[in-house]
């Protein structure tokens, strides 16, 4: 799944560790989400979106899932 | 976070207790080694199992010391407490552990080692077999962990 986390992080001048600390996860998980290896749970997706003051759809790209349907 | 801080403090006390137990066990082991060393009829297997036990006690001893120092250092820094909390409650790591059956394998390995030590006094072949099974379990679990860590 594609996400805009990396761009948003750069806009806010945050490191992966800073973001991980804010949303209650580890740097490795943020890396995995950014490169699309791991799909975040709804709770974590909400926390990340909430941190950037955006909706989940604005941060995570669900077009792959919509195409599958 | 205050609850977690208290949990860490409790863990530090447990590590202190483990260190005390390990120290007593080291003394007992040394006395048993001296006894076996003086006994001309002592079998090689007795010394071998005692050596294996000593290794486990030594690991317990070193791990307790490392835990005490690392927990003391962590408890002084709020950021480190949060990092440790996040590490222990990380959903990705929990999923990897669940896929590898890590909690179950850990319990089985501990139980089998305990059984192996007792069985070793009666039959050394059972001891070797159980230790080999534990080694295999831990190696397979570690390999799965590495695989899923790379995959996810």
Short mmCIF file of N, CA, C and O in Angstrom, two decimals, chain B residues 33-114:
data_model
loop_
_atom_site.label_atom_id
_atom_site.label_comp_id
_atom_site.label_asym_id
_atom_site.label_seq_id
_atom_site.Cartn_x
_atom_site.Cartn_y
_atom_site.Cartn_z
N UNK B 33 30.85 -29.08 42.23
CA UNK B 33 31.99 -29.37 41.36
C UNK B 33 33.17 -29.90 42.17
O UNK B 33 33.82 -30.87 41.78
N UNK B 34 33.39 -29.27 43.32
CA UNK B 34 34.49 -29.71 44.20
C UNK B 34 34.24 -31.15 44.66
O UNK B 34 35.14 -31.99 44.65
N UNK B 35 32.96 -31.42 45.01
CA UNK B 35 32.59 -32.76 45.49
C UNK B 35 32.83 -33.81 44.38
O UNK B 35 33.41 -34.86 44.64
N UNK B 36 32.38 -33.50 43.16
CA UNK B 36 32.55 -34.44 42.03
C UNK B 36 34.02 -34.63 41.72
O UNK B 36 34.48 -35.73 41.43
N UNK B 37 34.75 -33.53 41.81
CA UNK B 37 36.19 -33.57 41.50
C UNK B 37 36.95 -34.51 42.45
O UNK B 37 37.88 -35.21 42.04
N UNK B 38 36.50 -34.53 43.71
CA UNK B 38 37.18 -35.37 44.72
C UNK B 38 36.73 -36.82 44.67
O UNK B 38 37.42 -37.70 45.19
N UNK B 39 35.53 -37.05 44.08
CA UNK B 39 34.97 -38.41 44.05
C UNK B 39 35.59 -39.21 42.90
O UNK B 39 35.36 -38.89 41.72
N UNK B 40 36.34 -40.27 43.19
CA UNK B 40 36.97 -41.04 42.11
C UNK B 40 35.96 -41.87 41.31
O UNK B 40 36.24 -42.27 40.18
N UNK B 41 34.78 -42.14 41.90
CA UNK B 41 33.77 -42.96 41.21
C UNK B 41 32.80 -42.12 40.37
O UNK B 41 31.87 -42.68 39.77
N UNK B 42 32.96 -40.81 40.39
CA UNK B 42 32.01 -39.93 39.67
C UNK B 42 32.07 -40.20 38.17
O UNK B 42 33.14 -40.39 37.59
N UNK B 43 30.89 -40.25 37.58
CA UNK B 43 30.79 -40.53 36.14
C UNK B 43 30.92 -39.22 35.36
O UNK B 43 30.58 -38.15 35.86
N UNK B 44 31.39 -39.34 34.12
CA UNK B 44 31.56 -38.15 33.26
C UNK B 44 30.24 -37.38 33.10
O UNK B 44 30.21 -36.15 33.13
N UNK B 45 29.13 -38.15 32.95
CA UNK B 45 27.81 -37.53 32.71
C UNK B 45 27.40 -36.57 33.83
O UNK B 45 26.81 -35.53 33.57
N UNK B 46 27.71 -36.94 35.07
CA UNK B 46 27.35 -36.08 36.21
C UNK B 46 28.01 -34.71 36.06
O UNK B 46 27.39 -33.68 36.24
N UNK B 47 29.28 -34.74 35.72
CA UNK B 47 30.03 -33.49 35.51
C UNK B 47 29.50 -32.71 34.34
O UNK B 47 29.41 -31.48 34.39
N UNK B 48 29.09 -33.45 33.30
CA UNK B 48 28.59 -32.79 32.08
C UNK B 48 27.29 -32.05 32.37
O UNK B 48 27.12 -30.89 31.99
N UNK B 49 26.36 -32.74 33.04
CA UNK B 49 25.06 -32.11 33.36
C UNK B 49 25.26 -30.93 34.31
O UNK B 49 24.64 -29.88 34.17
N UNK B 50 26.18 -31.11 35.25
CA UNK B 50 26.50 -30.03 36.19
C UNK B 50 27.07 -28.82 35.43
O UNK B 50 26.73 -27.68 35.73
N UNK B 51 27.89 -29.11 34.46
CA UNK B 51 28.46 -28.05 33.62
C UNK B 51 27.38 -27.32 32.84
O UNK B 51 27.39 -26.09 32.72
N UNK B 52 26.42 -28.10 32.33
CA UNK B 52 25.29 -27.52 31.58
C UNK B 52 24.47 -26.60 32.50
O UNK B 52 24.12 -25.48 32.12
N UNK B 53 24.20 -27.10 33.70
CA UNK B 53 23.46 -26.28 34.70
C UNK B 53 24.23 -25.00 35.01
O UNK B 53 23.64 -23.93 35.10
N UNK B 54 25.54 -25.15 35.17
CA UNK B 54 26.37 -23.97 35.49
C UNK B 54 26.27 -22.93 34.39
O UNK B 54 26.20 -21.73 34.67
N UNK B 55 26.25 -23.42 33.15
CA UNK B 55 26.10 -22.51 32.00
C UNK B 55 24.80 -21.73 32.08
O UNK B 55 24.78 -20.51 31.90
N UNK B 56 23.71 -22.44 32.38
CA UNK B 56 22.39 -21.79 32.49
C UNK B 56 22.38 -20.77 33.62
O UNK B 56 21.85 -19.67 33.47
N UNK B 57 22.98 -21.16 34.75
CA UNK B 57 23.02 -20.25 35.92
C UNK B 57 23.86 -19.01 35.59
O UNK B 57 23.49 -17.89 35.96
N UNK B 58 24.94 -19.24 34.87
CA UNK B 58 25.81 -18.12 34.48
C UNK B 58 25.05 -17.15 33.57
O UNK B 58 25.15 -15.93 33.72
N UNK B 59 24.25 -17.71 32.64
CA UNK B 59 23.43 -16.87 31.74
C UNK B 59 22.44 -16.06 32.58
O UNK B 59 22.26 -14.85 32.37
N UNK B 60 21.80 -16.74 33.55
CA UNK B 60 20.83 -16.08 34.45
C UNK B 60 21.52 -14.94 35.22
O UNK B 60 20.98 -13.85 35.34
N UNK B 61 22.73 -15.21 35.69
CA UNK B 61 23.52 -14.26 36.46
C UNK B 61 23.84 -13.02 35.60
O UNK B 61 23.57 -11.88 35.99
N UNK B 62 24.37 -13.26 34.40
CA UNK B 62 24.77 -12.15 33.52
C UNK B 62 23.54 -11.36 33.05
O UNK B 62 23.54 -10.13 33.06
N UNK B 63 22.45 -12.09 32.70
CA UNK B 63 21.24 -11.42 32.21
C UNK B 63 20.63 -10.52 33.30
O UNK B 63 20.17 -9.42 33.02
N UNK B 64 20.66 -11.01 34.55
CA UNK B 64 20.13 -10.21 35.65
C UNK B 64 20.91 -8.91 35.79
O UNK B 64 20.32 -7.84 35.95
N UNK B 65 22.24 -9.01 35.72
CA UNK B 65 23.08 -7.81 35.86
C UNK B 65 22.79 -6.83 34.70
O UNK B 65 22.59 -5.63 34.93
N UNK B 66 22.73 -7.37 33.48
CA UNK B 66 22.47 -6.51 32.30
C UNK B 66 21.09 -5.85 32.46
O UNK B 66 20.94 -4.64 32.21
N UNK B 67 20.08 -6.63 32.88
CA UNK B 67 18.72 -6.09 33.06
C UNK B 67 18.69 -4.97 34.11
O UNK B 67 18.07 -3.94 33.90
N UNK B 68 19.38 -5.20 35.23
CA UNK B 68 19.39 -4.19 36.29
C UNK B 68 19.99 -2.87 35.77
O UNK B 68 19.41 -1.80 35.95
N UNK B 69 21.13 -2.98 35.07
CA UNK B 69 21.78 -1.77 34.56
C UNK B 69 20.93 -1.09 33.49
O UNK B 69 20.75 0.14 33.53
N UNK B 70 20.40 -1.87 32.55
CA UNK B 70 19.64 -1.25 31.45
C UNK B 70 18.33 -0.65 31.97
O UNK B 70 17.93 0.44 31.54
N UNK B 71 17.66 -1.33 32.91
CA UNK B 71 16.42 -0.78 33.46
C UNK B 71 16.67 0.48 34.29
O UNK B 71 15.89 1.43 34.23
N UNK B 72 17.77 0.47 35.03
CA UNK B 72 18.11 1.66 35.84
C UNK B 72 18.35 2.86 34.91
O UNK B 72 17.88 3.96 35.17
N UNK B 73 19.08 2.60 33.81
CA UNK B 73 19.37 3.68 32.85
C UNK B 73 18.08 4.16 32.18
O UNK B 73 17.87 5.34 31.99
N UNK B 74 17.22 3.21 31.82
CA UNK B 74 15.96 3.56 31.15
C UNK B 74 15.06 4.38 32.07
O UNK B 74 14.46 5.37 31.64
N UNK B 75 14.98 3.97 33.32
CA UNK B 75 14.07 4.65 34.27
C UNK B 75 14.46 6.10 34.55
O UNK B 75 13.65 6.88 35.03
N UNK B 76 15.68 6.47 34.20
CA UNK B 76 16.13 7.85 34.43
C UNK B 76 15.72 8.78 33.30
O UNK B 76 15.81 9.99 33.43
N UNK B 77 15.31 8.21 32.16
CA UNK B 77 15.04 9.00 30.96
C UNK B 77 13.63 8.72 30.43
O UNK B 77 13.34 7.59 30.04
N UNK B 78 12.79 9.75 30.40
CA UNK B 78 11.39 9.59 29.95
C UNK B 78 11.31 9.12 28.50
O UNK B 78 10.45 8.31 28.15
N UNK B 79 12.20 9.66 27.65
CA UNK B 79 12.20 9.28 26.22
C UNK B 79 12.52 7.79 26.06
O UNK B 79 11.87 7.09 25.28
N UNK B 80 13.49 7.31 26.84
CA UNK B 80 13.86 5.89 26.77
C UNK B 80 12.72 5.01 27.26
O UNK B 80 12.51 3.91 26.73
N UNK B 81 11.97 5.49 28.26
CA UNK B 81 10.82 4.71 28.76
C UNK B 81 9.79 4.59 27.64
O UNK B 81 9.25 3.51 27.39
N UNK B 82 9.52 5.70 26.96
CA UNK B 82 8.53 5.68 25.86
C UNK B 82 9.00 4.80 24.72
O UNK B 82 8.22 4.06 24.12
N UNK B 83 10.31 4.87 24.41
CA UNK B 83 10.86 4.03 23.33
C UNK B 83 10.71 2.55 23.67
O UNK B 83 10.33 1.74 22.82
N UNK B 84 11.00 2.22 24.93
CA UNK B 84 10.89 0.81 25.36
C UNK B 84 9.43 0.36 25.34
O UNK B 84 9.12 -0.76 24.91
N UNK B 85 8.54 1.26 25.79
CA UNK B 85 7.10 0.95 25.79
C UNK B 85 6.62 0.68 24.35
O UNK B 85 5.94 -0.31 24.10
N UNK B 86 7.03 1.57 23.43
CA UNK B 86 6.64 1.40 22.03
C UNK B 86 7.21 0.11 21.44
O UNK B 86 6.53 -0.58 20.70
N UNK B 87 8.44 -0.21 21.82
CA UNK B 87 9.08 -1.43 21.31
C UNK B 87 8.33 -2.67 21.79
O UNK B 87 8.10 -3.60 21.02
N UNK B 88 7.93 -2.66 23.06
CA UNK B 88 7.23 -3.83 23.61
C UNK B 88 5.79 -3.95 23.14
O UNK B 88 5.22 -5.03 23.16
N UNK B 89 5.19 -2.81 22.76
CA UNK B 89 3.79 -2.83 22.33
C UNK B 89 3.63 -2.61 20.83
O UNK B 89 2.53 -2.34 20.35
N UNK B 90 4.73 -2.73 20.09
CA UNK B 90 4.69 -2.50 18.64
C UNK B 90 3.86 -3.57 17.95
O UNK B 90 4.13 -4.77 18.10
N UNK B 91 2.85 -3.14 17.17
CA UNK B 91 1.93 -4.11 16.54
C UNK B 91 2.62 -5.00 15.52
O UNK B 91 2.28 -6.17 15.39
N UNK B 92 3.62 -4.45 14.78
CA UNK B 92 4.32 -5.24 13.78
C UNK B 92 5.11 -6.36 14.45
O UNK B 92 5.08 -7.51 14.04
N UNK B 93 5.81 -6.01 15.52
CA UNK B 93 6.61 -7.00 16.24
C UNK B 93 5.72 -8.06 16.88
O UNK B 93 6.07 -9.25 16.89
N UNK B 94 4.56 -7.62 17.39
CA UNK B 94 3.62 -8.57 17.99
C UNK B 94 3.13 -9.56 16.93
O UNK B 94 2.96 -10.75 17.21
N UNK B 95 2.90 -9.04 15.72
CA UNK B 95 2.44 -9.92 14.63
C UNK B 95 3.54 -10.91 14.23
O UNK B 95 3.27 -12.09 14.03
N UNK B 96 4.78 -10.41 14.16
CA UNK B 96 5.91 -11.30 13.81
C UNK B 96 6.06 -12.39 14.87
O UNK B 96 6.20 -13.57 14.54
N UNK B 97 6.00 -11.99 16.14
CA UNK B 97 6.12 -12.97 17.23
C UNK B 97 5.00 -14.00 17.18
O UNK B 97 5.23 -15.19 17.41
N UNK B 98 3.78 -13.53 16.87
CA UNK B 98 2.64 -14.45 16.79
C UNK B 98 2.83 -15.43 15.63
O UNK B 98 2.55 -16.62 15.77
N UNK B 99 3.33 -14.94 14.50
CA UNK B 99 3.53 -15.81 13.33
C UNK B 99 4.60 -16.86 13.60
O UNK B 99 4.54 -17.96 13.07
N UNK B 100 5.61 -16.50 14.39
CA UNK B 100 6.69 -17.45 14.70
C UNK B 100 6.33 -18.35 15.88
O UNK B 100 7.11 -19.23 16.23
N UNK B 101 5.23 -18.08 16.53
CA UNK B 101 4.83 -18.84 17.71
C UNK B 101 5.81 -18.61 18.85
O UNK B 101 6.07 -19.50 19.67
N UNK B 102 6.40 -17.42 18.88
CA UNK B 102 7.49 -17.12 19.81
C UNK B 102 7.13 -17.35 21.30
O UNK B 102 7.88 -18.03 22.00
N UNK B 103 5.97 -16.86 21.79
CA UNK B 103 5.68 -17.08 23.21
C UNK B 103 5.54 -18.56 23.57
O UNK B 103 6.01 -18.99 24.61
N UNK B 104 4.93 -19.32 22.67
CA UNK B 104 4.74 -20.75 22.91
C UNK B 104 6.09 -21.48 22.88
O UNK B 104 6.38 -22.29 23.77
N UNK B 105 6.93 -21.16 21.89
CA UNK B 105 8.23 -21.82 21.76
C UNK B 105 9.10 -21.52 22.97
O UNK B 105 9.79 -22.40 23.49
N UNK B 106 9.01 -20.27 23.45
CA UNK B 106 9.79 -19.88 24.64
C UNK B 106 9.39 -20.73 25.85
O UNK B 106 10.26 -21.25 26.56
N UNK B 107 8.08 -20.89 26.06
CA UNK B 107 7.59 -21.68 27.20
C UNK B 107 7.99 -23.14 27.04
O UNK B 107 8.45 -23.77 28.00
N UNK B 108 7.81 -23.68 25.83
CA UNK B 108 8.15 -25.10 25.59
C UNK B 108 9.65 -25.32 25.82
O UNK B 108 10.05 -26.29 26.46
N UNK B 109 10.47 -24.39 25.32
CA UNK B 109 11.93 -24.53 25.46
C UNK B 109 12.33 -24.55 26.94
O UNK B 109 13.12 -25.40 27.36
N UNK B 110 11.74 -23.65 27.72
CA UNK B 110 12.06 -23.59 29.16
C UNK B 110 11.65 -24.89 29.86
O UNK B 110 12.39 -25.43 30.68
N UNK B 111 10.46 -25.38 29.51
CA UNK B 111 9.95 -26.61 30.11
C UNK B 111 10.84 -27.79 29.73
O UNK B 111 11.22 -28.61 30.60
N UNK B 112 11.22 -27.88 28.44
CA UNK B 112 12.04 -29.00 27.98
C UNK B 112 13.44 -28.99 28.61
O UNK B 112 13.98 -30.04 28.92
N UNK B 113 13.99 -27.80 28.81
CA UNK B 113 15.32 -27.70 29.44
C UNK B 113 15.24 -28.22 30.88
O UNK B 113 16.09 -28.97 31.34
N UNK B 114 14.16 -27.82 31.57
CA UNK B 114 13.95 -28.26 32.96
C UNK B 114 13.84 -29.79 32.99
O UNK B 114 14.48 -30.45 33.82
#
